Short mmCIF file of C-alpha atoms in Angstrom, two decimals:
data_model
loop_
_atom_site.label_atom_id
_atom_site.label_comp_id
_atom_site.label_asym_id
_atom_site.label_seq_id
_atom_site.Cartn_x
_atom_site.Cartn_y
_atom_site.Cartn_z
CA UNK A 1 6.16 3.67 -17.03
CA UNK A 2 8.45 0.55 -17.16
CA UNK A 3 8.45 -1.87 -20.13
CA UNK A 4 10.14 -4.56 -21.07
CA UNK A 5 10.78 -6.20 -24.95
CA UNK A 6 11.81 -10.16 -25.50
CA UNK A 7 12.35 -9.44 -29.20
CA UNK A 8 12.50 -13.71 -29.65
CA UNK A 9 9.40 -14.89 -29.40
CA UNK A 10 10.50 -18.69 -30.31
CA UNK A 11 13.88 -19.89 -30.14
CA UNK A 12 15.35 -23.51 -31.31
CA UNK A 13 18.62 -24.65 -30.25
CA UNK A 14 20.47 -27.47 -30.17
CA UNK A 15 21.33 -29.97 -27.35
CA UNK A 16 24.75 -28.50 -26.04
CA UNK A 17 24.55 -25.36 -28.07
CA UNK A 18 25.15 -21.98 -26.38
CA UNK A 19 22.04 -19.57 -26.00
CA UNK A 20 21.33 -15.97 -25.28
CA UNK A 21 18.18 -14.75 -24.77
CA UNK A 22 17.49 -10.84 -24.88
CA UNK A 23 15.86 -8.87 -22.84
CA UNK A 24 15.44 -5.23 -22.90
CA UNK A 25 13.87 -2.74 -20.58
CA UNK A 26 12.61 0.53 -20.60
CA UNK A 27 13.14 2.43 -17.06
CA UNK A 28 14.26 5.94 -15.68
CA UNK A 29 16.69 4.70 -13.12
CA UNK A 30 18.46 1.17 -12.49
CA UNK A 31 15.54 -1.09 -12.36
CA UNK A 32 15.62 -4.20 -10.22
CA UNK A 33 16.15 -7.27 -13.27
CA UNK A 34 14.58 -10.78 -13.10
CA UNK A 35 14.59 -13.68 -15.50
CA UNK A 36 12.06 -16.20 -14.84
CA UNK A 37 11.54 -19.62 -16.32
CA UNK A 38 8.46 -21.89 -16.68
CA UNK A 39 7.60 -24.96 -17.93
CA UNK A 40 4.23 -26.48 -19.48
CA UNK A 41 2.03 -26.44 -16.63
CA UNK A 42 3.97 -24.75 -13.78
CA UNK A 43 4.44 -21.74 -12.30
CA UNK A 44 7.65 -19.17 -12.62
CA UNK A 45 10.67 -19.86 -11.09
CA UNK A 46 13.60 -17.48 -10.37
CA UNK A 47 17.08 -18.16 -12.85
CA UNK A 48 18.55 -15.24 -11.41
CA UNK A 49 17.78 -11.51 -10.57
CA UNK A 50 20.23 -8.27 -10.61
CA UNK A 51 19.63 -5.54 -7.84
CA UNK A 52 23.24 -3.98 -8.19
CA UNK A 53 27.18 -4.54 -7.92
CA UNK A 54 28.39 -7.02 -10.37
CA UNK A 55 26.45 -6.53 -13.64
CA UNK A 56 27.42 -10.29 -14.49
CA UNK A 57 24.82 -12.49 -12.68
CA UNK A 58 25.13 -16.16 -11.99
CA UNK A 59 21.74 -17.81 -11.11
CA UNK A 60 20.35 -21.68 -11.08
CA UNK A 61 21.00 -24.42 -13.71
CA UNK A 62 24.47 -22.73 -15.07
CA UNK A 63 22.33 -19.84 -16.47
CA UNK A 64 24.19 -16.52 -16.40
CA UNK A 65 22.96 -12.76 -16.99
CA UNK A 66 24.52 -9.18 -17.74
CA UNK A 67 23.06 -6.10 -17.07
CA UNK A 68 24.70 -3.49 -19.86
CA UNK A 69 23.02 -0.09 -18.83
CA UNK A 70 24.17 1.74 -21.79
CA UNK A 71 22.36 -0.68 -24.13
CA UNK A 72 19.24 -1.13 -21.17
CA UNK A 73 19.66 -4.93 -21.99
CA UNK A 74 19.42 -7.90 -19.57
CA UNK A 75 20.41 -11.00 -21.76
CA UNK A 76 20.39 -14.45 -20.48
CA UNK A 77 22.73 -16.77 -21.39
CA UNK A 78 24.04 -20.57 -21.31
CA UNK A 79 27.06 -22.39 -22.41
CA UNK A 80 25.87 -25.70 -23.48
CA UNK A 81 21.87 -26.14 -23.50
CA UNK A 82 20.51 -29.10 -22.17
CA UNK A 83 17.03 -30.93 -23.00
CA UNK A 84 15.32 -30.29 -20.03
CA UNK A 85 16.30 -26.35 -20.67
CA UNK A 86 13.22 -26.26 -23.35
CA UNK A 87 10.46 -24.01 -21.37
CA UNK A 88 9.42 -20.80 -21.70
CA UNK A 89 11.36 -17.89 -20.19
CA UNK A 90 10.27 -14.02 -19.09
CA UNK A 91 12.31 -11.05 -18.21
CA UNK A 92 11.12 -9.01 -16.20
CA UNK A 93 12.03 -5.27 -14.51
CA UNK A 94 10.90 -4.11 -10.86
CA UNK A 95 10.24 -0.54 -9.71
CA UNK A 96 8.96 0.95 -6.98
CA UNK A 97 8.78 0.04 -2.84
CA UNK A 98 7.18 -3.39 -3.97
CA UNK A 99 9.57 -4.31 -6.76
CA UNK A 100 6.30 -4.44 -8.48
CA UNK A 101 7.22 -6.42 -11.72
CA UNK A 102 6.53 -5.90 -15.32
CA UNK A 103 7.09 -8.54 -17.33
CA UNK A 104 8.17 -9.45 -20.70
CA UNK A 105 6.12 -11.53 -23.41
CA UNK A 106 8.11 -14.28 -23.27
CA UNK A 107 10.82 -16.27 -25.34
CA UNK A 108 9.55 -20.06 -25.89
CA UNK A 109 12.86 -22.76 -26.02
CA UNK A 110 12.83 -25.26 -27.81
CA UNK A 111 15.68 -27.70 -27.51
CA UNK A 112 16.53 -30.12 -30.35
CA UNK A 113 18.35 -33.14 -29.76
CA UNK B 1 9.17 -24.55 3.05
CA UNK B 2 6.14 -25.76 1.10
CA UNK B 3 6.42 -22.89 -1.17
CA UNK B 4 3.45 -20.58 -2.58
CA UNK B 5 0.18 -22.82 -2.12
CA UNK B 6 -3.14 -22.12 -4.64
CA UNK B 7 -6.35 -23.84 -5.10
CA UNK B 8 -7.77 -25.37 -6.83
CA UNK B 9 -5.29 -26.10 -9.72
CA UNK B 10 -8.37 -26.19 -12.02
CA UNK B 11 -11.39 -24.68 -11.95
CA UNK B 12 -13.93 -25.13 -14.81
CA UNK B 13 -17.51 -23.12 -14.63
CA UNK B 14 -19.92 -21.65 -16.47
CA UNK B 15 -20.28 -17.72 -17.26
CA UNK B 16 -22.22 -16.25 -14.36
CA UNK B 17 -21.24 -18.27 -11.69
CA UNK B 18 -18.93 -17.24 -9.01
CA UNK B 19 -15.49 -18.08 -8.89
CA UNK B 20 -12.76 -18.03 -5.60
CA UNK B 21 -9.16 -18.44 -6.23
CA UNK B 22 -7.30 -19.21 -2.88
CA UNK B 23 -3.31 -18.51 -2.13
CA UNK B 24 -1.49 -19.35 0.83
CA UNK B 25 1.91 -17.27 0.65
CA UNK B 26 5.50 -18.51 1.81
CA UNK B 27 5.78 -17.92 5.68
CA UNK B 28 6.88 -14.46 6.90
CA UNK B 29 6.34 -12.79 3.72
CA UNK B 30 4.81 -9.49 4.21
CA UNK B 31 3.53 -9.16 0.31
CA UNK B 32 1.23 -11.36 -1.66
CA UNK B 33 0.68 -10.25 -5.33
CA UNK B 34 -1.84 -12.04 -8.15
CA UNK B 35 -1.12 -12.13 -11.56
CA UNK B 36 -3.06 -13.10 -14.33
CA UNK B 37 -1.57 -15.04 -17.66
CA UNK B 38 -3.28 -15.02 -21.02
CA UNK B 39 -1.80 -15.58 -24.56
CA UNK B 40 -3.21 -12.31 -25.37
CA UNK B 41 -1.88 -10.22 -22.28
CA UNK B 42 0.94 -12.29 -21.41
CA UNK B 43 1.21 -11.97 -17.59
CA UNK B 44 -0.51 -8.63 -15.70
CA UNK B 45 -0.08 -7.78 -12.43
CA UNK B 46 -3.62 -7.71 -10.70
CA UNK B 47 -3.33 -6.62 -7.43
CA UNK B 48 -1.22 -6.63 -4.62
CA UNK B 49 -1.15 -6.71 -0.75
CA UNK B 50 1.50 -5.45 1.67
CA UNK B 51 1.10 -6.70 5.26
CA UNK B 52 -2.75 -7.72 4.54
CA UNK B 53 -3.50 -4.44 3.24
CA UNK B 54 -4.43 -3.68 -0.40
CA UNK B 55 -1.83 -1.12 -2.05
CA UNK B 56 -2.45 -1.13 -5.99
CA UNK B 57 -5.71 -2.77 -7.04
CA UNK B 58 -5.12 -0.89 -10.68
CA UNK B 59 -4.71 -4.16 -12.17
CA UNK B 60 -8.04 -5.43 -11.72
CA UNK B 61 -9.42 -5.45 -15.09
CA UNK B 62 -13.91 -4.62 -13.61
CA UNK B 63 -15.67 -4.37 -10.27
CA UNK B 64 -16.41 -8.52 -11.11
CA UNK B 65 -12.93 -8.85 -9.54
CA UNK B 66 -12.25 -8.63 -6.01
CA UNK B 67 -9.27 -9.71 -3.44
CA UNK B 68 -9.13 -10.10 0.34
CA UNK B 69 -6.08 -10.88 1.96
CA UNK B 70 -8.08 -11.14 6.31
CA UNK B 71 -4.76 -12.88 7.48
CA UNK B 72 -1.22 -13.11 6.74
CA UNK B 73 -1.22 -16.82 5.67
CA UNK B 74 -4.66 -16.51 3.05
CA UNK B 75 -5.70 -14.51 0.32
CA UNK B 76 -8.26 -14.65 -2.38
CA UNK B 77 -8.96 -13.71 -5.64
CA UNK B 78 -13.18 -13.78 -6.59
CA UNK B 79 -14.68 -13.21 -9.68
CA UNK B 80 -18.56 -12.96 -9.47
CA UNK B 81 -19.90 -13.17 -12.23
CA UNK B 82 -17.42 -15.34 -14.04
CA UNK B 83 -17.59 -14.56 -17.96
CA UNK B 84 -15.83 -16.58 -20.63
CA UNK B 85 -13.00 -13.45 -21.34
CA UNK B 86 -11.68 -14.71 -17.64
CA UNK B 87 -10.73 -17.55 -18.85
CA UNK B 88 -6.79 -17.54 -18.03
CA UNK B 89 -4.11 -18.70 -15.17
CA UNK B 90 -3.96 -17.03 -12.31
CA UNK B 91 -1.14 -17.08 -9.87
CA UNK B 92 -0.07 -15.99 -6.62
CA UNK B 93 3.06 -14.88 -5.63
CA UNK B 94 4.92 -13.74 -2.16
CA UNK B 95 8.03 -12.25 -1.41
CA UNK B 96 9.96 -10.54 1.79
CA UNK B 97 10.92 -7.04 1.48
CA UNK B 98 14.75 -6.41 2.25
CA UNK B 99 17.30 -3.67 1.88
CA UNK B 100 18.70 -6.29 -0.61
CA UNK B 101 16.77 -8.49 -1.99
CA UNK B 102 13.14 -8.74 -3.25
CA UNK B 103 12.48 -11.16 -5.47
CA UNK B 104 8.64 -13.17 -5.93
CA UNK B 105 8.11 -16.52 -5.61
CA UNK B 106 4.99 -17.80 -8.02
CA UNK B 107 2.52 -20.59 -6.77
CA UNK B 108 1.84 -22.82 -9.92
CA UNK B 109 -1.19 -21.13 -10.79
CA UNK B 110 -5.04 -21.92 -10.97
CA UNK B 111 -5.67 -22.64 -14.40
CA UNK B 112 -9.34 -21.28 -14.75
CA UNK B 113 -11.99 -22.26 -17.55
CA UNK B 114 -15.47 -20.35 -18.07
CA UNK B 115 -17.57 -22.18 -20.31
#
């Protein structure tokens, strides 16, 4: 079966710092990769997902992924962190005809000013 | 596009009493899935629906948990009897199955309290 580890349970970084958040998965064959982000109170949104071609992924809000197959990691990343960035974020891997997803545990941002 | 729609947002009641968690899925969608969040589990998938039908209920933690899906625009999630362990957000999410892309939208969850 899938899996997927978010070693970073809690990360602080400064206001215009870079980030990376990792993200590795556990999978057979080229999994279908999703990072999600949520804030206090809401539901998931999509950053940015990675079905094939291009292992470097641009998604929403400047974030940016790569898919390295020979290390099964999906990290996220961000030039310059901004306030509002400070949420919680999941990776997550799909399989299967439904691109049923398994998620991660979660990273928690916090961004200091 | 109004997005993912659930109800209620909150839901407080006490163990024993039955409990309906409604989701109205993005337009045209042919899945519907419902996920469950705790601090404990993190997020498990529950159950999901393709085209109305039920395809992998192995998510659903007891028989107290059941999910209908009788159109393409409603689904629900019951728990009967509600115990204080359910206590978690649940959401709903849809998506569109395509050679190239599948990716969920989430609703913004039914936070649910059993006293």
């Amino acid at each position: 079966a899938q899996s997927v580890t978010q070693p970073d349970i809690h990360i602080t970084v400064s206001e215009g710092a870079s980030l990376e958040l990792r993200c590795n998965y556990s999978y057979g064959a080229t999994p279908y990769l999703f990072w999600y982000v949520q804030s206090p109170g809401q539901g998931l949104q999509l950053l940015l997902k990675y079905f094939s071609g291009d292992t470097l992924v641009q998604g929403i809000k400047g974030f940016e992924a790569e898919f390295k197959r020979s290390q099964s990691s999906f990290n996220l990343r961000k030039p310059s962190v901004h306030w509002s960035d400070a949420a919680e974020y999941f990776c997550a891997v799909g399989v299967g005809t439904a691109s049923k997803l398994t998620f991660g545990t979660g990273t928690r941002l916090q961004v200091t000013l | 596009d109004a997005g993912v729609i659930q109800s209620p947002r909150h839901e407080v009641t006490e163990m024993g009493q039955e409990v309906t968690l409604r989701c109205k899925p993005i337009s045209g969608h042919d899945y519907l899935f419902w996920y469950r969040q705790t601090m404990m589990r993190g997020l498990e998938l529950l159950i999901y629906f393709n085209n109305n039908v039920p395809i992998d209920d192995s998510g659903m933690p007891e028989d107290r948990f059941s999910a209908k899906m009788p159109n393409a625009s409603f689904s629900t999630l019951k728990i009967q009897p509600s115990e204080p362990r359910d206590s978690a957000v649940y959401f709903c999410a849809s998506s569109l199955r395509s050679r190239t892309t599948d990716t969920q939208y989430f609703g913004p969850g039914t936070r649910l309290t059993v006293l």
